[in-house]
Amino acid sequence: MLRAEAAVPVRMRRVAIVAPEQALRESLVRIAEAGCVEVDLAGDGGPEAYGPAATRLRRLGVASGRPVLCEDPPDLDVLEREGRTDLLVGEAQLEERLGSAVRRGGVAALAGWCPETEVAATAARLAGAGGALVPLRAPRGVDPPTLLAGAGTAPAAHPATPVRRSFTPLVTTYGTVPYADLDPTMAAGVVYVLMFGLMFGDAGHGLLLVALALLLRAGRPRRFAALRPLWPFVAGAGLAATLAGVAYGEFFGPTGVLPVLWLEPLEEPMRLLAVAVGLGAVLLAGAYAAGTVNRWREGGPVSALYATTGVAGAALYLGLAVGAGSVWLGQVAFGVVGAVIAVAGLVLAGTGLYAATAGGPGGAAQTGVQLFDAVVRIGSNVVSFARLAAFGLTHAALGAIVWDGTTALAGRGPVGVAAAVPVFLVGNAVAFSLEALVAGVQALRLEFYELFSRLFESEGRPFRPWRPPVRPVAGQAADTGPPTPEDPVRPGSARKESS
């Protein structure tokens, strides 16, 4: 994949699945095998949604399950007697798609979405069944579904590095990226591990995280095997914490094993605080830049110009930052320049906000409140990054307490040394567990509320391809294919469509 393409969601193409009536089932089976087409379903599923498989599932009292599709039409009576609900769910989903097709003169068609790079290969696969995959013009006012490279539903043509895959949950946990927006996966991951490292700055604890990441990579312990894809993310956080610990001179606390290369948190808290706030200011500037690009891609230059997360908000932020810098440096000229830029940002933002109201005095009052909130929010968001220093100080303080207790006991002879060892081990275990949790949560909070809130103004719709495992014979075991999410079956229909 080209680097430019990696910065945006996978490009989608509107397609139609067209086949003669008698070849429609086999064509849909080929679509399931391809696993890269999201098929549109009719609102009521059509008359065939009340088909034999759906009827048998209702009779068995099954509302959901992992679907498996038979390559050839199975004997539904046999499946019901044998309790093969997986195959019945697959047939019920197929019935709903058959019922959603539009039919004209012996030809049936279904619409859907497919990654652009998969269209040719899928069309060739359908041709072997007598069907065709026809590219269509995207309908107006309808955004394509979003697929991020390396996501769980991404086809093989859209691979991702292990690092990118491990960072993807940071974005998907927040929501679905709108199709028109930038894909922030890599930037979000790098920023997260950087913030985590500043708060969890201890070389010993960081190396423990790296060791934990290597265990995950090896599939150990087995009960956490599902977390194996996250090992690069854990390793990155551990490496950042290790580097910060080297800079702080912290190795399982202020043990003196490492010299202080940059600053000692407990001795220079104000310097650490200034660095944390300065880093936050830089990250917010980057968020405004990305937000401006997103507003442009979503609605054009006008949307980008007047949005509080676009040019208007960026100008307001820049003006306030320059004004704050003038106070710090004692330069009145900077203050004047900052005020001019901030006023320009307020005018642009106010124009955009007022245009979204009903107008009149009420609209003016609403705009005033929103502008006040925008100014206060900028200040509070910048200050919020002070928690990077605050929790870094907390980590250092816990390490110092444990080390002071250890050295105090060790100075009391052999009995004291025997007591010092468990104090050191237990104390570091408690500090590691508590601070890893706190730093992880706080880094996530800063990313979501301070940064992502400027990148995204709406949420997209995730790409959900139809990809049940296909079995050549109905009697084959159903548990040999890739995992497929459970698909609930709605009353009177073969499948409940995900919202």
Coordinates of C-alpha atoms in Angstrom, one line a residue:
M1 CA 0.0 0.0 0.0
L2 CA 1.3 3.5 -0.9
R3 CA 2.1 5.7 2.0
A4 CA -0.5 8.3 1.0
E5 CA -3.2 5.6 1.0
A6 CA -2.1 4.5 4.5
A7 CA -3.1 7.9 5.8
V8 CA -6.8 7.5 4.9
P9 CA -9.3 4.7 5.2
V10 CA -9.3 2.0 2.4
R11 CA -11.0 3.4 -0.7
M12 CA -14.4 1.8 -1.3
R13 CA -16.4 1.2 -4.5
R14 CA -20.1 0.9 -4.9
V15 CA -20.9 -2.3 -6.7
A16 CA -23.8 -4.4 -7.9
I17 CA -23.9 -8.2 -7.7
V18 CA -25.8 -9.3 -10.9
A19 CA -26.6 -12.9 -11.8
P20 CA -29.3 -14.9 -13.5
E21 CA -31.9 -16.1 -11.0
Q22 CA -30.7 -19.7 -11.1
A23 CA -27.0 -18.6 -10.5
L24 CA -27.8 -16.2 -7.7
R25 CA -27.2 -18.6 -4.8
E26 CA -23.8 -19.8 -6.2
S27 CA -22.8 -16.1 -6.8
L28 CA -23.6 -15.2 -3.2
V29 CA -21.6 -18.2 -2.1
R30 CA -18.6 -16.9 -4.1
I31 CA -19.2 -13.5 -2.4
A32 CA -19.0 -15.1 1.0
E33 CA -15.8 -16.9 0.0
A34 CA -14.2 -13.7 -1.2
G35 CA -15.2 -12.1 2.2
C36 CA -14.7 -8.5 1.0
V37 CA -18.2 -7.3 0.0
E38 CA -20.8 -5.7 2.3
V39 CA -24.2 -6.6 0.8
D40 CA -27.1 -4.2 1.3
L41 CA -30.2 -5.7 2.8
A42 CA -33.8 -4.7 2.1
G43 CA -35.6 -3.1 5.0
D44 CA -38.0 -6.1 5.4
G45 CA -35.7 -8.7 4.0
G46 CA -38.2 -9.5 1.2
P47 CA -40.5 -12.6 1.1
E48 CA -37.6 -15.1 1.0
A49 CA -36.4 -13.8 4.4
Y50 CA -39.1 -16.0 5.9
G51 CA -37.5 -19.0 4.3
P52 CA -37.1 -22.6 5.5
A53 CA -33.8 -22.1 7.3
A54 CA -35.1 -19.1 9.3
T55 CA -38.3 -21.0 10.1
R56 CA -36.3 -23.9 11.5
L57 CA -34.1 -21.6 13.6
R58 CA -37.2 -20.1 15.2
R59 CA -38.5 -23.6 15.8
L60 CA -35.3 -24.5 17.5
G61 CA -35.4 -21.3 19.6
V62 CA -32.1 -20.0 18.1
A63 CA -31.7 -16.2 17.7
S64 CA -28.0 -16.0 17.0
G65 CA -24.9 -18.0 16.3
R66 CA -21.8 -18.3 14.3
P67 CA -22.8 -18.8 10.7
V68 CA -21.3 -21.4 8.3
L69 CA -22.4 -21.6 4.7
C70 CA -22.8 -24.8 2.6
E71 CA -21.3 -24.6 -0.8
D72 CA -24.3 -26.6 -2.2
P73 CA -27.9 -26.4 -1.1
P74 CA -28.1 -28.6 2.1
D75 CA -30.9 -30.8 3.4
L76 CA -32.4 -28.5 6.0
D77 CA -34.3 -31.3 7.6
V78 CA -31.1 -33.2 8.3
L79 CA -29.5 -30.0 9.7
E80 CA -32.4 -29.5 12.0
R81 CA -32.3 -33.1 13.3
E82 CA -28.6 -33.0 13.8
G83 CA -28.8 -29.6 15.6
R84 CA -26.4 -27.9 13.1
T85 CA -27.5 -24.4 14.0
D86 CA -24.3 -22.9 12.5
L87 CA -25.2 -24.2 9.0
L88 CA -28.9 -23.1 9.5
V89 CA -27.7 -19.6 10.5
G90 CA -25.6 -19.5 7.4
E91 CA -28.5 -20.6 5.2
A92 CA -30.8 -18.0 7.0
Q93 CA -28.4 -15.2 6.1
L94 CA -28.2 -16.4 2.6
E95 CA -32.1 -16.5 2.4
E96 CA -32.2 -12.9 3.6
R97 CA -29.8 -11.8 0.9
L98 CA -31.8 -13.7 -1.7
G99 CA -34.9 -12.0 -0.5
S100 CA -33.2 -8.6 -0.7
A101 CA -32.4 -8.9 -4.4
V102 CA -34.2 -6.9 -7.1
R103 CA -35.4 -9.2 -9.9
R104 CA -36.2 -8.2 -13.5
G105 CA -36.8 -10.7 -16.3
G106 CA -35.0 -13.6 -14.7
V107 CA -32.0 -11.5 -13.6
A108 CA -31.4 -10.6 -9.9
A109 CA -29.2 -7.9 -8.5
L110 CA -27.9 -6.8 -5.1
A111 CA -26.0 -3.6 -4.2
G112 CA -23.1 -3.3 -1.8
W113 CA -19.7 -2.0 -1.1
C114 CA -16.3 -3.5 -1.9
P115 CA -12.7 -2.2 -1.4
E116 CA -11.6 -0.8 -4.7
T117 CA -8.5 -3.0 -4.9
E118 CA -10.7 -6.1 -4.5
V119 CA -13.2 -5.3 -7.3
A120 CA -11.4 -7.0 -10.1
A121 CA -10.5 -10.2 -8.2
T122 CA -14.0 -10.5 -6.9
A123 CA -15.5 -9.9 -10.3
A124 CA -13.3 -12.7 -11.7
R125 CA -14.5 -15.0 -8.9
L126 CA -18.2 -14.3 -9.7
A127 CA -17.7 -14.8 -13.4
G128 CA -17.0 -18.5 -12.7
A129 CA -20.5 -18.8 -11.2
G130 CA -22.2 -17.0 -14.0
G131 CA -22.5 -13.7 -12.2
A132 CA -20.9 -10.3 -12.4
L133 CA -19.7 -7.5 -10.1
V134 CA -20.6 -4.2 -11.7
P135 CA -19.0 -0.9 -10.4
L136 CA -21.6 1.8 -9.7
R137 CA -21.5 5.5 -9.0
A138 CA -21.7 6.1 -5.3
P139 CA -25.2 7.5 -4.3
R140 CA -25.3 11.1 -3.2
G141 CA -25.6 11.8 0.4
V142 CA -24.4 8.3 1.4
D143 CA -20.9 7.9 2.8
P144 CA -19.2 4.6 2.1
P145 CA -18.4 2.4 5.1
T146 CA -15.0 2.8 6.7
L147 CA -12.3 0.2 6.7
L148 CA -8.9 0.9 8.2
A149 CA -5.9 -0.9 6.8
G150 CA -5.1 -3.8 9.1
A151 CA -8.5 -3.9 10.8
G152 CA -10.1 -7.3 11.5
T153 CA -12.3 -7.1 8.5
A154 CA -9.5 -6.0 6.1
P155 CA -9.0 -8.4 3.2
A156 CA -5.6 -9.8 2.4
A157 CA -4.9 -7.1 -0.1
H158 CA -4.8 -4.6 2.7
P159 CA -2.1 -5.9 5.1
A160 CA -0.7 -3.9 7.9
T161 CA 2.5 -4.1 9.9
P162 CA 2.2 -5.7 13.4
V163 CA 2.7 -2.2 14.9
R164 CA -0.2 -0.7 13.0
R165 CA -2.5 -3.6 13.9
S166 CA -1.6 -3.2 17.6
F167 CA -2.4 0.5 17.5
T168 CA -5.8 0.1 15.7
P169 CA -7.8 -0.6 18.9
L170 CA -6.9 2.9 20.1
V171 CA -8.9 4.4 17.3
T172 CA -11.7 1.8 17.1
T173 CA -12.4 2.0 20.8
Y174 CA -13.1 5.7 20.4
G175 CA -15.4 5.2 17.4
T176 CA -15.5 4.6 13.7
V177 CA -13.5 7.0 11.6
P178 CA -15.6 8.8 9.0
Y179 CA -14.8 7.6 5.5
A180 CA -13.7 11.1 4.4
D181 CA -11.4 11.7 7.4
L182 CA -7.7 10.9 7.9
D183 CA -6.8 7.6 9.5
P184 CA -4.9 8.6 12.7
T185 CA -3.9 5.1 13.7
M186 CA -0.1 5.4 13.6
A187 CA 0.0 9.0 15.0
A188 CA -2.4 8.1 17.8
G189 CA -0.2 5.1 18.8
V190 CA 3.0 7.1 18.8
V191 CA 1.5 9.9 20.9
Y192 CA 0.0 7.4 23.3
V193 CA 3.2 5.6 24.1
L194 CA 5.0 8.9 24.4
M195 CA 2.6 10.2 27.0
F196 CA 2.5 6.8 28.8
G197 CA 6.3 6.8 29.0
L198 CA 6.5 10.3 30.5
M199 CA 4.1 9.2 33.3
F200 CA 5.6 5.8 33.8
G201 CA 9.2 6.9 33.6
D202 CA 11.3 4.1 35.2
A203 CA 13.8 2.1 33.3
G204 CA 13.3 -1.1 35.5
H205 CA 9.5 -0.9 35.2
G206 CA 9.7 -0.2 31.4
L207 CA 11.9 -3.2 30.9
L208 CA 9.4 -5.3 32.7
L209 CA 6.8 -4.1 30.2
V210 CA 9.1 -5.0 27.3
A211 CA 9.5 -8.5 28.8
L212 CA 5.8 -8.8 29.1
A213 CA 5.4 -7.8 25.5
L214 CA 7.9 -10.5 24.5
L215 CA 5.9 -13.1 26.5
L216 CA 2.7 -12.0 24.7
R217 CA 4.5 -12.4 21.3
A218 CA 5.5 -16.0 22.3
G219 CA 1.8 -16.7 23.2
R220 CA 2.5 -17.0 26.9
P221 CA 0.6 -17.3 29.1
R222 CA -1.9 -19.2 27.0
R223 CA -4.9 -17.7 28.7
F224 CA -3.8 -14.3 27.2
A225 CA -3.2 -15.7 23.7
A226 CA -5.9 -13.4 22.3
L227 CA -3.8 -10.4 23.3
R228 CA -0.9 -11.5 21.2
P229 CA -1.5 -9.0 18.4
L230 CA -1.0 -6.2 21.0
W231 CA 2.6 -7.1 21.8
P232 CA 4.1 -4.3 19.7
F233 CA 1.9 -1.7 21.5
V234 CA 3.0 -3.0 24.9
A235 CA 6.6 -3.1 23.8
G236 CA 6.4 0.5 22.6
A237 CA 5.0 1.7 25.9
G238 CA 7.7 -0.2 27.7
L239 CA 10.4 1.2 25.5
A240 CA 9.1 4.8 26.0
A241 CA 9.0 4.2 29.8
T242 CA 12.5 2.9 29.8
L243 CA 13.9 5.9 27.9
A244 CA 12.1 8.2 30.2
G245 CA 13.5 6.3 33.2
V246 CA 17.0 6.7 31.8
A247 CA 16.4 10.4 31.4
Y248 CA 15.1 10.6 35.0
G249 CA 17.8 8.4 36.5
E250 CA 15.1 6.0 37.7
F251 CA 15.7 2.2 37.9
F252 CA 13.1 0.6 40.2
G253 CA 13.1 4.0 42.0
P254 CA 16.1 6.4 42.7
T255 CA 18.4 3.5 43.3
G256 CA 21.5 5.3 41.9
V257 CA 22.0 2.5 39.3
L258 CA 21.5 5.1 36.5
P259 CA 22.7 8.7 36.5
V260 CA 20.2 11.5 35.9
L261 CA 20.6 12.5 32.2
W262 CA 17.9 15.1 32.0
L263 CA 16.1 15.9 35.2
E264 CA 15.1 14.4 38.5
P265 CA 11.3 14.6 38.8
L266 CA 11.1 15.2 42.5
E267 CA 13.9 17.8 42.4
E268 CA 12.7 19.8 39.4
P269 CA 8.9 19.4 39.3
M270 CA 8.3 22.8 37.7
R271 CA 10.6 22.1 34.8
L272 CA 8.8 18.8 34.2
L273 CA 5.4 20.6 34.4
A274 CA 6.5 23.1 31.8
V275 CA 7.7 20.4 29.5
A276 CA 4.4 18.5 29.9
V277 CA 2.3 21.6 29.1
G278 CA 4.5 22.5 26.2
L279 CA 4.2 19.0 24.8
G280 CA 0.4 19.3 25.2
A281 CA 0.4 22.6 23.3
V282 CA 2.3 21.0 20.4
L283 CA -0.1 18.0 20.3
L284 CA -3.1 20.3 20.3
A285 CA -1.7 22.3 17.4
G286 CA -1.3 19.0 15.5
A287 CA -4.8 18.0 16.3
Y288 CA -6.1 21.3 15.0
A289 CA -4.1 20.8 11.8
A290 CA -5.5 17.3 11.3
G291 CA -9.0 18.6 12.2
T292 CA -8.8 21.3 9.5
V293 CA -7.8 18.7 6.9
N294 CA -10.8 16.5 8.0
R295 CA -13.3 19.4 7.8
W296 CA -12.0 20.2 4.3
R297 CA -12.3 16.6 3.2
E298 CA -15.8 16.4 4.7
G299 CA -17.4 19.6 3.5
G300 CA -14.9 21.6 1.5
P301 CA -13.1 24.9 2.2
V302 CA -16.1 26.7 3.7
S303 CA -16.5 24.0 6.3
A304 CA -12.8 24.0 7.1
L305 CA -12.7 27.8 7.4
Y306 CA -15.5 28.4 9.9
A307 CA -15.3 25.2 12.0
T308 CA -14.1 25.5 15.6
T309 CA -12.1 22.4 14.9
G310 CA -10.8 23.9 11.6
V311 CA -9.2 27.2 10.6
A312 CA -11.3 29.3 13.0
G313 CA -10.5 27.2 16.0
A314 CA -6.8 26.9 15.0
A315 CA -6.6 30.7 14.6
L316 CA -8.2 31.2 18.0
Y317 CA -5.8 28.7 19.6
L318 CA -2.8 30.2 17.9
G319 CA -3.8 33.7 19.0
L320 CA -4.2 32.6 22.6
A321 CA -0.9 30.8 22.5
V322 CA 1.0 33.8 21.1
G323 CA -0.7 36.0 23.8
A324 CA 0.4 33.6 26.5
G325 CA 3.9 33.6 25.0
S326 CA 4.0 37.4 25.2
V327 CA 3.2 37.3 28.9
W328 CA 6.0 34.7 29.4
L329 CA 8.5 36.6 27.4
G330 CA 7.4 40.1 28.4
Q331 CA 7.0 41.2 24.8
V332 CA 4.0 43.5 24.3
A333 CA 4.2 43.2 20.5
F334 CA 3.6 39.5 20.6
G335 CA 0.5 40.2 22.7
V336 CA -0.9 42.5 20.1
V337 CA -0.3 40.0 17.3
G338 CA -1.8 37.3 19.4
A339 CA -4.9 39.4 20.1
V340 CA -5.4 40.1 16.4
I341 CA -5.2 36.5 15.5
A342 CA -7.5 35.4 18.3
V343 CA -10.1 38.0 17.3
A344 CA -10.0 36.8 13.7
G345 CA -10.5 33.2 14.9
L346 CA -13.4 34.3 17.1
V347 CA -15.1 36.1 14.2
L348 CA -14.7 33.1 11.9
A349 CA -15.9 30.7 14.5
G350 CA -18.8 33.0 15.5
T351 CA -19.9 33.3 11.9
G352 CA -19.9 29.5 11.5
L353 CA -21.7 28.9 14.8
Y354 CA -24.3 31.6 14.2
A355 CA -25.1 30.1 10.7
A356 CA -26.0 26.8 12.4
T357 CA -28.6 28.5 14.7
A358 CA -32.1 29.7 14.0
G359 CA -30.8 33.3 14.0
G360 CA -32.1 36.3 15.9
P361 CA -31.3 37.2 19.5
G362 CA -31.5 33.5 20.6
G363 CA -29.0 32.5 18.0
A364 CA -26.7 35.3 19.0
A365 CA -26.9 34.3 22.6
Q366 CA -26.2 30.7 21.7
T367 CA -23.2 31.7 19.6
G368 CA -21.8 33.7 22.5
V369 CA -22.0 30.8 24.9
Q370 CA -20.4 28.5 22.4
L371 CA -17.6 31.0 21.8
F372 CA -17.0 31.4 25.5
D373 CA -16.9 27.6 25.8
A374 CA -14.4 27.3 23.0
V375 CA -12.0 29.8 24.7
V376 CA -12.3 28.1 28.1
R377 CA -11.9 24.7 26.5
I378 CA -8.7 25.6 24.9
G379 CA -7.2 26.8 28.2
S380 CA -8.4 23.8 30.1
N381 CA -7.2 21.4 27.5
V382 CA -3.7 22.8 27.5
V383 CA -3.6 22.7 31.3
S384 CA -4.9 19.2 31.3
F385 CA -1.6 18.0 29.9
A386 CA -0.1 18.9 33.2
R387 CA -1.2 15.5 34.4
L388 CA 1.7 14.1 32.4
A389 CA 4.0 15.7 34.9
A390 CA 1.7 15.1 37.9
F391 CA 1.5 11.3 37.4
G392 CA 5.2 11.2 36.5
L393 CA 5.9 12.8 39.9
T394 CA 3.6 10.3 41.5
H395 CA 5.5 7.4 40.0
A396 CA 8.8 8.9 41.1
A397 CA 7.4 9.5 44.6
L398 CA 6.2 5.9 45.0
G399 CA 9.6 4.7 43.8
A400 CA 11.3 6.9 46.3
I401 CA 9.1 5.7 49.2
V402 CA 9.8 2.1 48.4
W403 CA 13.6 2.7 48.0
D404 CA 13.8 4.8 51.2
G405 CA 12.0 2.0 53.1
T406 CA 14.3 -0.6 51.6
T407 CA 17.5 1.2 52.5
A408 CA 16.2 2.0 56.0
L409 CA 15.6 -1.6 56.7
A410 CA 18.8 -2.8 55.0
G411 CA 20.8 -0.6 57.5
R412 CA 19.6 -2.6 60.5
G413 CA 21.7 -5.7 60.1
P414 CA 20.9 -9.2 58.7
V415 CA 17.3 -9.1 60.0
G416 CA 16.8 -5.8 58.3
V417 CA 18.2 -7.0 55.0
A418 CA 15.9 -10.0 55.1
A419 CA 12.9 -7.6 55.6
A420 CA 14.2 -5.2 53.0
V421 CA 14.1 -7.7 50.1
P422 CA 10.3 -8.3 50.3
V423 CA 9.6 -4.6 50.9
F424 CA 11.5 -3.8 47.7
L425 CA 9.9 -6.5 45.7
V426 CA 6.3 -6.0 46.9
G427 CA 6.6 -2.3 46.9
N428 CA 7.8 -2.2 43.2
A429 CA 5.1 -4.7 42.3
V430 CA 2.4 -2.5 43.8
A431 CA 3.9 0.7 42.2
F432 CA 4.2 -1.1 38.8
S433 CA 0.6 -2.3 38.8
L434 CA -0.9 0.9 40.1
E435 CA 1.0 3.3 38.0
A436 CA 0.7 1.1 34.8
L437 CA -3.1 1.3 35.2
V438 CA -3.2 5.0 36.0
A439 CA -0.8 6.0 33.3
G440 CA -2.6 3.8 30.8
V441 CA -6.0 5.4 31.6
Q442 CA -4.7 9.0 31.7
A443 CA -2.9 8.7 28.4
L444 CA -6.1 7.3 26.9
R445 CA -8.2 10.1 28.4
L446 CA -5.8 12.8 27.0
E447 CA -5.9 11.2 23.6
F448 CA -9.7 10.9 23.4
Y449 CA -10.9 14.1 25.0
E450 CA -8.1 16.6 24.1
L451 CA -7.0 15.3 20.7
F452 CA -9.6 13.1 19.1
S453 CA -12.4 15.5 19.9
R454 CA -10.7 18.0 17.5
L455 CA -10.1 15.4 14.8
F456 CA -13.7 14.0 14.5
E457 CA -17.0 15.8 14.5
S458 CA -19.1 12.8 13.5
E459 CA -18.8 9.0 13.4
G460 CA -18.6 6.8 10.4
R461 CA -20.1 3.4 9.7
P462 CA -17.8 0.4 9.9
F463 CA -17.4 -1.9 6.9
R464 CA -19.0 -5.2 7.6
P465 CA -18.3 -7.7 4.8
W466 CA -20.4 -10.9 4.6
R467 CA -17.8 -13.6 5.1
P468 CA -19.2 -16.7 6.7
P469 CA -16.9 -19.8 6.3
V470 CA -18.0 -21.9 3.3
R471 CA -18.0 -25.7 3.6
P472 CA -18.2 -27.9 0.5
V473 CA -20.2 -30.6 2.3
A474 CA -22.9 -29.9 4.9
G475 CA -21.7 -32.6 7.2
Q476 CA -18.2 -31.2 7.6
A477 CA -17.1 -29.7 10.9
A478 CA -17.9 -26.1 11.2
D479 CA -15.1 -24.9 13.4
T480 CA -12.1 -24.9 11.0
G481 CA -12.5 -21.5 9.4
P482 CA -11.7 -17.9 10.5
P483 CA -13.8 -16.6 13.4
T484 CA -16.9 -14.8 12.4
P485 CA -18.9 -12.5 14.7
E486 CA -22.2 -13.9 15.9
D487 CA -25.1 -12.8 13.7
P488 CA -28.5 -12.5 15.5
V489 CA -31.6 -13.6 13.6
R490 CA -34.5 -11.3 14.0
P491 CA -38.1 -12.6 14.3
G492 CA -39.5 -13.1 10.9
S493 CA -36.2 -12.6 9.2
A494 CA -33.0 -14.5 8.6
R495 CA -30.6 -11.9 10.1
K496 CA -30.7 -8.8 12.2
E497 CA -28.7 -6.2 10.4
S498 CA -26.1 -4.4 12.5
S499 CA -26.7 -0.8 13.0

